[in-house]
Amino acid sequence: MPKPSDTLWDIAKAEVEKKENLEGNGDGVEVWEKSLLFMGNKNGGKTTIILRCLDRDEIPKPTLALEYTFGRRAKGHNRPKDIAHFWELGGGTSLLDLIHIPITNDNIRTFAIILVLDLSKPNELWPTMDSLLQVTRNHVDKIITKLGKTNPKVATEIKQRMWNNMPKDHPDHELIDPFPIPLVIIGSKYDIFHEFDSEMRKIMCKTLRFVSHYYGASLVFTSKSEALLLKARVLINHLAFGFDRSKSVSVDQNKPLFIPAGLDSLNQIGPPPASDSDIGKLHAHTPVDLWKKIYEKTFPPKSTRDLKDVNDPAQDPQYAEYEVDAMRAQKNQELEQYKKNASKSWKEMEFES
């Protein structure tokens, strides 16, 4: 029985474990259990990708805050089903404070990030990516630092694993800074992006290739096309269920990009899309900062304040409840009356008898 102090997430996790135990196999085979957090642009297609990965034929609904589901897969006949916990952060960059909830000391070793960026909104791409990755990295770094004091062996293991996808003889070994946990960057709505001017596509492709390679991440472009969703699913299922990782690569900017982590290079990506004189004027402090300044010259960013969701979920008809809505309407009237009264002097204020 759930305890009164249990959160929704505690109950959900316990339910998964309960179902797995009921199917107990008794053969001593260890069950694979991973966790993934999907984040990115609002309405960027995160839910659609999750549903496709889990083979669920459902109509995607807006994610209001932080949602949880899970998937189970068996790698072979008479083998236990592995479990993957799927978390989804809604609201674009407006709910950054919720990132710390699913990523904990207990699951950090088996956690991965799926960053979904809407290719049809190039002006939102960099601020969305930067905000989400920065907050996530800060949180993960704090966990690793804390583990370094309590369990240095695990902390060292996590730091070493960051380099797993990068061949030891890779020429960029000293030039990149891998994300502390596995990261996949998905460029969604490729069908719209494909209609962009070729120069715009070139800048976006090169920039995302650089960012992905610098952070040791995989990069894939997708859309509602079944073939492209399948490519994204391959990368996600590798992290979620340990399925084989695809070694195919597509770097042609006129086609959907597909570059598993460690299979790109700075030499192949080329220099930032700007003249040497322009680069010299930018005064960047890091390689990432340089690419950011060049990207934002073509695609001026919207501030993260502009990207926050201004819609009120309470007004969404799909969540209508008569009693709750009636009480809310009454409270709204009382609030408006209070605002009017508050603008008056104390002597003029109206009080109910």
CSV table of C-alpha atoms in Angstrom, one decimal:
chain,number,residue,atom,x,y,z
A,1,MET,CA,0.0,0.0,0.0
A,2,PRO,CA,1.3,3.5,-0.8
A,3,LYS,CA,2.3,5.6,2.2
A,4,PRO,CA,0.7,9.0,2.6
A,5,SER,CA,4.1,10.6,2.1
A,6,ASP,CA,4.7,8.9,-1.2
A,7,THR,CA,4.8,11.1,-4.2
A,8,LEU,CA,3.2,10.3,-7.6
A,9,TRP,CA,6.6,9.3,-8.9
A,10,ASP,CA,7.2,6.9,-5.9
A,11,ILE,CA,3.9,5.2,-6.5
A,12,ALA,CA,4.5,4.9,-10.3
A,13,LYS,CA,8.0,3.4,-9.8
A,14,ALA,CA,6.6,1.0,-7.1
A,15,GLU,CA,3.9,-0.1,-9.6
A,16,VAL,CA,6.4,-0.9,-12.3
A,17,GLU,CA,8.5,-3.0,-9.8
A,18,LYS,CA,5.4,-4.8,-8.5
A,19,LYS,CA,4.4,-5.8,-12.0
A,20,GLU,CA,7.9,-7.0,-12.8
A,21,ASN,CA,8.0,-9.1,-9.6
A,22,LEU,CA,4.6,-10.7,-10.4
A,23,GLU,CA,6.1,-12.1,-13.6
A,24,GLY,CA,9.2,-13.3,-11.7
A,25,ASN,CA,11.3,-15.6,-13.8
A,26,GLY,CA,13.5,-17.1,-11.1
A,27,ASP,CA,16.4,-17.7,-13.4
A,28,GLY,CA,18.6,-15.1,-11.8
A,29,VAL,CA,19.0,-13.0,-15.0
A,30,GLU,CA,19.5,-9.4,-14.1
A,31,VAL,CA,16.8,-7.0,-15.3
A,32,TRP,CA,18.0,-3.9,-17.2
A,33,GLU,CA,16.4,-0.7,-15.8
A,34,LYS,CA,17.1,2.7,-17.4
A,35,SER,CA,15.6,6.1,-17.1
A,36,LEU,CA,15.3,8.8,-19.8
A,37,LEU,CA,14.2,12.4,-19.5
A,38,PHE,CA,12.7,14.0,-22.7
A,39,MET,CA,12.9,17.8,-22.8
A,40,GLY,CA,12.9,20.5,-25.5
A,41,ASN,CA,10.6,23.0,-27.3
A,42,LYS,CA,7.0,23.2,-26.3
A,43,ASN,CA,5.0,21.4,-28.9
A,44,GLY,CA,8.2,20.1,-30.4
A,45,GLY,CA,7.0,16.5,-30.7
A,46,LYS,CA,8.4,14.8,-27.6
A,47,THR,CA,5.2,13.0,-26.7
A,48,THR,CA,4.8,11.7,-30.3
A,49,ILE,CA,8.4,10.3,-30.2
A,50,ILE,CA,7.8,8.6,-26.8
A,51,LEU,CA,4.5,7.0,-28.0
A,52,ARG,CA,6.2,5.7,-31.1
A,53,CYS,CA,9.1,4.2,-29.0
A,54,LEU,CA,6.6,2.4,-26.9
A,55,ASP,CA,4.4,1.3,-29.8
A,56,ARG,CA,1.4,3.1,-28.4
A,57,ASP,CA,-1.3,4.1,-30.9
A,58,GLU,CA,-2.5,7.2,-28.9
A,59,ILE,CA,-3.3,10.8,-29.8
A,60,PRO,CA,-0.6,13.0,-28.1
A,61,LYS,CA,-1.8,15.3,-25.5
A,62,PRO,CA,-0.1,18.5,-24.3
A,63,THR,CA,2.4,17.9,-21.4
A,64,LEU,CA,1.6,20.4,-18.7
A,65,ALA,CA,4.5,19.8,-16.3
A,66,LEU,CA,6.4,16.6,-15.7
A,67,GLU,CA,4.9,13.3,-16.8
A,68,TYR,CA,5.9,9.7,-16.4
A,69,THR,CA,5.3,6.4,-18.2
A,70,PHE,CA,7.3,3.3,-18.7
A,71,GLY,CA,8.1,0.7,-21.3
A,72,ARG,CA,9.1,-3.0,-21.1
A,73,ARG,CA,11.0,-5.1,-23.7
A,74,ALA,CA,12.5,-8.6,-23.7
A,75,LYS,CA,15.7,-9.1,-25.5
A,76,GLY,CA,15.0,-12.8,-26.2
A,77,HIS,CA,12.8,-15.8,-25.7
A,78,ASN,CA,12.2,-16.7,-22.0
A,79,ARG,CA,14.1,-13.7,-20.8
A,80,PRO,CA,12.8,-11.1,-18.3
A,81,LYS,CA,11.5,-7.9,-19.7
A,82,ASP,CA,13.8,-4.9,-19.2
A,83,ILE,CA,12.2,-1.7,-17.9
A,84,ALA,CA,12.7,1.8,-19.1
A,85,HIS,CA,11.3,4.8,-17.3
A,86,PHE,CA,10.3,7.6,-19.6
A,87,TRP,CA,10.0,11.1,-18.1
A,88,GLU,CA,8.8,14.1,-20.1
A,89,LEU,CA,9.3,17.8,-19.1
A,90,GLY,CA,6.6,20.0,-20.6
A,91,GLY,CA,6.5,23.8,-21.0
A,92,GLY,CA,9.7,24.3,-23.0
A,93,THR,CA,12.0,26.3,-20.7
A,94,SER,CA,9.3,27.4,-18.2
A,95,LEU,CA,9.7,24.5,-15.8
A,96,LEU,CA,13.4,24.2,-15.4
A,97,ASP,CA,13.0,23.7,-11.6
A,98,LEU,CA,11.4,20.3,-12.2
A,99,ILE,CA,14.5,18.8,-13.9
A,100,HIS,CA,16.0,17.7,-10.5
A,101,ILE,CA,13.0,15.5,-9.7
A,102,PRO,CA,13.6,12.5,-12.0
A,103,ILE,CA,17.5,12.7,-11.9
A,104,THR,CA,18.7,11.4,-8.5
A,105,ASN,CA,21.7,9.9,-6.7
A,106,ASP,CA,20.0,6.5,-7.1
A,107,ASN,CA,19.5,6.5,-10.8
A,108,ILE,CA,22.3,8.8,-12.1
A,109,ARG,CA,24.3,5.8,-13.4
A,110,THR,CA,21.5,4.6,-15.6
A,111,PHE,CA,20.0,8.0,-16.7
A,112,ALA,CA,20.0,9.6,-20.2
A,113,ILE,CA,18.8,12.9,-21.7
A,114,ILE,CA,16.8,13.2,-24.9
A,115,LEU,CA,16.7,16.8,-26.1
A,116,VAL,CA,14.1,17.5,-28.8
A,117,LEU,CA,14.6,20.7,-30.7
A,118,ASP,CA,12.0,22.1,-33.1
A,119,LEU,CA,13.8,22.7,-36.4
A,120,SER,CA,10.9,24.8,-37.6
A,121,LYS,CA,11.7,27.5,-35.0
A,122,PRO,CA,15.4,28.3,-35.5
A,123,ASN,CA,15.2,31.5,-33.4
A,124,GLU,CA,14.2,29.5,-30.4
A,125,LEU,CA,16.6,26.7,-30.9
A,126,TRP,CA,19.7,28.0,-29.2
A,127,PRO,CA,18.1,29.6,-26.1
A,128,THR,CA,16.0,26.4,-25.6
A,129,MET,CA,19.0,24.1,-25.9
A,130,ASP,CA,21.3,26.3,-23.8
A,131,SER,CA,18.8,26.7,-20.9
A,132,LEU,CA,17.8,23.1,-20.7
A,133,LEU,CA,21.3,21.6,-21.0
A,134,GLN,CA,22.9,24.1,-18.6
A,135,VAL,CA,20.3,23.5,-15.8
A,136,THR,CA,20.5,19.7,-16.4
A,137,ARG,CA,24.3,19.7,-16.4
A,138,ASN,CA,24.5,21.8,-13.2
A,139,HIS,CA,22.2,19.4,-11.4
A,140,VAL,CA,24.1,16.3,-12.7
A,141,ASP,CA,27.4,17.8,-11.8
A,142,LYS,CA,26.2,18.4,-8.2
A,143,ILE,CA,25.1,14.8,-7.9
A,144,ILE,CA,28.5,13.6,-9.2
A,145,THR,CA,30.3,15.9,-6.8
A,146,LYS,CA,28.3,14.6,-3.9
A,147,LEU,CA,28.9,11.0,-5.0
A,148,GLY,CA,32.6,11.8,-5.1
A,149,LYS,CA,32.5,12.3,-1.4
A,150,THR,CA,30.2,9.4,-0.5
A,151,ASN,CA,31.0,6.9,-3.2
A,152,PRO,CA,34.1,7.9,-5.2
A,153,LYS,CA,34.1,4.7,-7.2
A,154,VAL,CA,30.7,5.4,-8.7
A,155,ALA,CA,31.6,9.0,-9.4
A,156,THR,CA,34.8,7.9,-11.2
A,157,GLU,CA,32.8,5.3,-13.2
A,158,ILE,CA,30.4,8.0,-14.4
A,159,LYS,CA,33.2,10.3,-15.4
A,160,GLN,CA,34.9,7.6,-17.3
A,161,ARG,CA,31.7,6.4,-19.0
A,162,MET,CA,31.3,9.9,-20.6
A,163,TRP,CA,34.0,8.9,-23.0
A,164,ASN,CA,32.7,5.5,-23.9
A,165,ASN,CA,31.4,6.5,-27.3
A,166,MET,CA,34.6,8.4,-28.3
A,167,PRO,CA,37.4,6.2,-29.7
A,168,LYS,CA,40.7,6.7,-27.7
A,169,ASP,CA,42.5,7.6,-30.9
A,170,HIS,CA,39.9,10.2,-32.0
A,171,PRO,CA,41.6,13.4,-33.1
A,172,ASP,CA,39.2,15.6,-31.1
A,173,HIS,CA,39.7,13.8,-27.8
A,174,GLU,CA,41.3,16.9,-26.2
A,175,LEU,CA,38.9,19.4,-27.9
A,176,ILE,CA,35.5,18.3,-26.7
A,177,ASP,CA,33.6,18.3,-23.4
A,178,PRO,CA,31.2,15.4,-23.2
A,179,PHE,CA,27.9,15.7,-21.3
A,180,PRO,CA,28.2,13.9,-18.0
A,181,ILE,CA,25.4,11.4,-18.9
A,182,PRO,CA,24.3,10.0,-22.3
A,183,LEU,CA,22.7,12.6,-24.5
A,184,VAL,CA,20.7,12.4,-27.7
A,185,ILE,CA,19.7,15.5,-29.6
A,186,ILE,CA,16.7,15.2,-31.9
A,187,GLY,CA,15.8,17.8,-34.5
A,188,SER,CA,12.0,17.5,-35.0
A,189,LYS,CA,9.7,18.7,-37.8
A,190,TYR,CA,12.3,18.0,-40.5
A,191,ASP,CA,9.5,18.2,-43.1
A,192,ILE,CA,9.2,21.9,-42.4
A,193,PHE,CA,12.9,22.5,-42.0
A,194,HIS,CA,13.5,20.8,-45.4
A,195,GLU,CA,11.7,23.7,-47.1
A,196,PHE,CA,14.0,26.3,-45.6
A,197,ASP,CA,16.6,28.2,-47.7
A,198,SER,CA,19.7,26.1,-48.3
A,199,GLU,CA,22.0,28.6,-46.5
A,200,MET,CA,19.7,28.5,-43.4
A,201,ARG,CA,19.8,24.7,-43.4
A,202,LYS,CA,23.5,24.7,-43.7
A,203,ILE,CA,24.0,27.0,-40.7
A,204,MET,CA,21.6,25.0,-38.6
A,205,CYS,CA,23.0,21.6,-39.6
A,206,LYS,CA,26.6,22.6,-39.0
A,207,THR,CA,25.8,24.2,-35.6
A,208,LEU,CA,23.8,21.2,-34.4
A,209,ARG,CA,26.6,18.8,-35.6
A,210,PHE,CA,29.2,20.9,-33.7
A,211,VAL,CA,27.1,21.1,-30.5
A,212,SER,CA,26.3,17.3,-30.6
A,213,HIS,CA,29.9,16.4,-31.2
A,214,TYR,CA,31.3,18.7,-28.6
A,215,TYR,CA,28.9,17.2,-26.0
A,216,GLY,CA,29.5,13.7,-27.1
A,217,ALA,CA,25.9,13.3,-28.1
A,218,SER,CA,24.1,11.5,-30.9
A,219,LEU,CA,22.2,13.6,-33.4
A,220,VAL,CA,19.1,12.7,-35.5
A,221,PHE,CA,16.5,14.6,-37.5
A,222,THR,CA,13.0,13.3,-37.5
A,223,SER,CA,9.4,14.2,-38.4
A,224,LYS,CA,6.0,12.4,-38.4
A,225,SER,CA,7.4,10.2,-41.2
A,226,GLU,CA,7.5,6.6,-40.1
A,227,ALA,CA,11.0,6.1,-41.6
A,228,LEU,CA,12.5,9.0,-39.7
A,229,LEU,CA,10.7,8.2,-36.5
A,230,LEU,CA,12.3,4.7,-36.7
A,231,LYS,CA,15.8,6.3,-36.9
A,232,ALA,CA,15.1,8.2,-33.7
A,233,ARG,CA,13.6,5.1,-32.1
A,234,VAL,CA,16.9,3.2,-32.8
A,235,LEU,CA,18.9,5.7,-30.8
A,236,ILE,CA,16.4,5.9,-27.9
A,237,ASN,CA,16.0,2.1,-27.7
A,238,HIS,CA,19.7,1.7,-27.5
A,239,LEU,CA,19.7,3.8,-24.3
A,240,ALA,CA,16.4,2.6,-22.9
A,241,PHE,CA,16.7,-1.2,-23.5
A,242,GLY,CA,20.3,-1.8,-24.6
A,243,PHE,CA,19.5,-2.7,-28.2
A,244,ASP,CA,22.3,-2.6,-30.7
A,245,ARG,CA,23.4,0.9,-31.7
A,246,SER,CA,23.2,1.8,-35.4
A,247,LYS,CA,26.6,2.6,-37.0
A,248,SER,CA,25.1,4.2,-40.1
A,249,VAL,CA,25.9,7.9,-40.6
A,250,SER,CA,24.2,10.6,-42.7
A,251,VAL,CA,25.9,14.0,-42.7
A,252,ASP,CA,24.4,15.4,-46.0
A,253,GLN,CA,22.6,18.7,-45.1
A,254,ASN,CA,20.2,18.0,-47.9
A,255,LYS,CA,19.0,14.9,-46.1
A,256,PRO,CA,18.0,14.1,-42.5
A,257,LEU,CA,21.1,14.0,-40.3
A,258,PHE,CA,21.8,10.8,-38.4
A,259,ILE,CA,25.1,10.8,-36.5
A,260,PRO,CA,25.6,8.4,-33.5
A,261,ALA,CA,27.8,9.7,-30.8
A,262,GLY,CA,31.5,9.6,-31.5
A,263,LEU,CA,31.2,9.2,-35.3
A,264,ASP,CA,31.6,12.8,-36.3
A,265,SER,CA,34.7,15.1,-36.1
A,266,LEU,CA,35.5,18.8,-36.1
A,267,ASN,CA,37.4,18.3,-39.4
A,268,GLN,CA,34.3,16.9,-41.1
A,269,ILE,CA,32.0,19.5,-39.6
A,270,GLY,CA,34.3,22.3,-40.8
A,271,PRO,CA,34.8,25.9,-39.4
A,272,PRO,CA,31.9,28.0,-38.2
A,273,PRO,CA,29.8,29.4,-41.1
A,274,ALA,CA,31.3,32.9,-41.0
A,275,SER,CA,34.3,34.8,-42.5
A,276,ASP,CA,37.6,35.0,-40.7
A,277,SER,CA,37.1,38.7,-40.2
A,278,ASP,CA,33.7,38.2,-38.6
A,279,ILE,CA,35.0,35.5,-36.4
A,280,GLY,CA,37.8,37.8,-35.2
A,281,LYS,CA,35.3,40.5,-34.1
A,282,LEU,CA,33.2,38.2,-32.0
A,283,HIS,CA,35.5,37.9,-28.9
A,284,ALA,CA,34.2,34.5,-27.9
A,285,HIS,CA,35.6,32.8,-24.8
A,286,THR,CA,35.0,29.2,-25.8
A,287,PRO,CA,34.3,27.2,-29.0
A,288,VAL,CA,30.6,26.8,-28.0
A,289,ASP,CA,30.4,30.6,-27.3
A,290,LEU,CA,31.9,31.2,-30.8
A,291,TRP,CA,29.3,29.0,-32.6
A,292,LYS,CA,26.5,30.5,-30.5
A,293,LYS,CA,27.4,34.1,-31.5
A,294,ILE,CA,27.7,33.1,-35.2
A,295,TYR,CA,24.4,31.2,-35.1
A,296,GLU,CA,22.6,34.0,-33.3
A,297,LYS,CA,23.8,36.5,-35.9
A,298,THR,CA,21.6,34.7,-38.5
A,299,PHE,CA,18.9,33.7,-36.0
A,300,PRO,CA,18.5,36.4,-33.3
A,301,PRO,CA,17.2,34.5,-30.2
A,302,LYS,CA,14.0,34.9,-28.5
A,303,SER,CA,14.5,35.4,-24.8
A,304,THR,CA,13.6,32.5,-22.5
A,305,ARG,CA,11.0,34.7,-21.1
A,306,ASP,CA,9.3,34.9,-24.5
A,307,LEU,CA,9.5,31.1,-24.7
A,308,LYS,CA,7.6,30.5,-21.5
A,309,ASP,CA,4.1,29.1,-21.9
A,310,VAL,CA,1.6,31.9,-21.4
A,311,ASN,CA,-1.5,29.7,-21.7
A,312,ASP,CA,-3.5,28.9,-18.5
A,313,PRO,CA,-4.1,25.1,-18.3
A,314,ALA,CA,-7.1,25.9,-16.1
A,315,GLN,CA,-8.8,27.3,-19.2
A,316,ASP,CA,-8.1,24.2,-21.3
A,317,PRO,CA,-11.5,22.5,-22.0
A,318,GLN,CA,-10.0,19.0,-21.9
A,319,TYR,CA,-9.5,19.5,-18.1
A,320,ALA,CA,-13.0,20.9,-17.4
A,321,GLU,CA,-14.6,20.0,-14.1
A,322,TYR,CA,-17.9,21.7,-13.3
A,323,GLU,CA,-17.6,22.1,-9.5
A,324,VAL,CA,-13.9,23.1,-9.6
A,325,ASP,CA,-14.5,25.6,-12.4
A,326,ALA,CA,-17.5,27.1,-10.7
A,327,MET,CA,-15.5,27.6,-7.5
A,328,ARG,CA,-12.6,29.0,-9.5
A,329,ALA,CA,-15.0,31.5,-11.2
A,330,GLN,CA,-16.3,32.6,-7.8
A,331,LYS,CA,-12.8,33.1,-6.5
A,332,ASN,CA,-11.8,35.0,-9.6
A,333,GLN,CA,-14.7,37.4,-8.9
A,334,GLU,CA,-13.6,37.8,-5.3
A,335,LEU,CA,-10.1,38.5,-6.5
A,336,GLU,CA,-11.2,41.2,-8.9
A,337,GLN,CA,-13.3,42.8,-6.1
A,338,TYR,CA,-10.2,42.7,-3.8
A,339,LYS,CA,-8.1,44.3,-6.5
A,340,LYS,CA,-10.6,47.2,-6.9
A,341,ASN,CA,-10.8,47.7,-3.2
A,342,ALA,CA,-7.1,47.5,-2.8
A,343,SER,CA,-6.7,50.5,-5.1
A,344,LYS,CA,-8.8,52.6,-2.8
A,345,SER,CA,-7.8,54.2,0.5
A,346,TRP,CA,-8.6,52.3,3.7
A,347,LYS,CA,-11.4,54.7,4.5
A,348,GLU,CA,-13.1,54.0,1.2
A,349,MET,CA,-12.6,50.2,1.2
A,350,GLU,CA,-15.8,48.1,1.1
A,351,PHE,CA,-16.3,45.4,3.7
A,352,GLU,CA,-19.0,42.8,3.8
A,353,SER,CA,-21.2,42.9,6.9
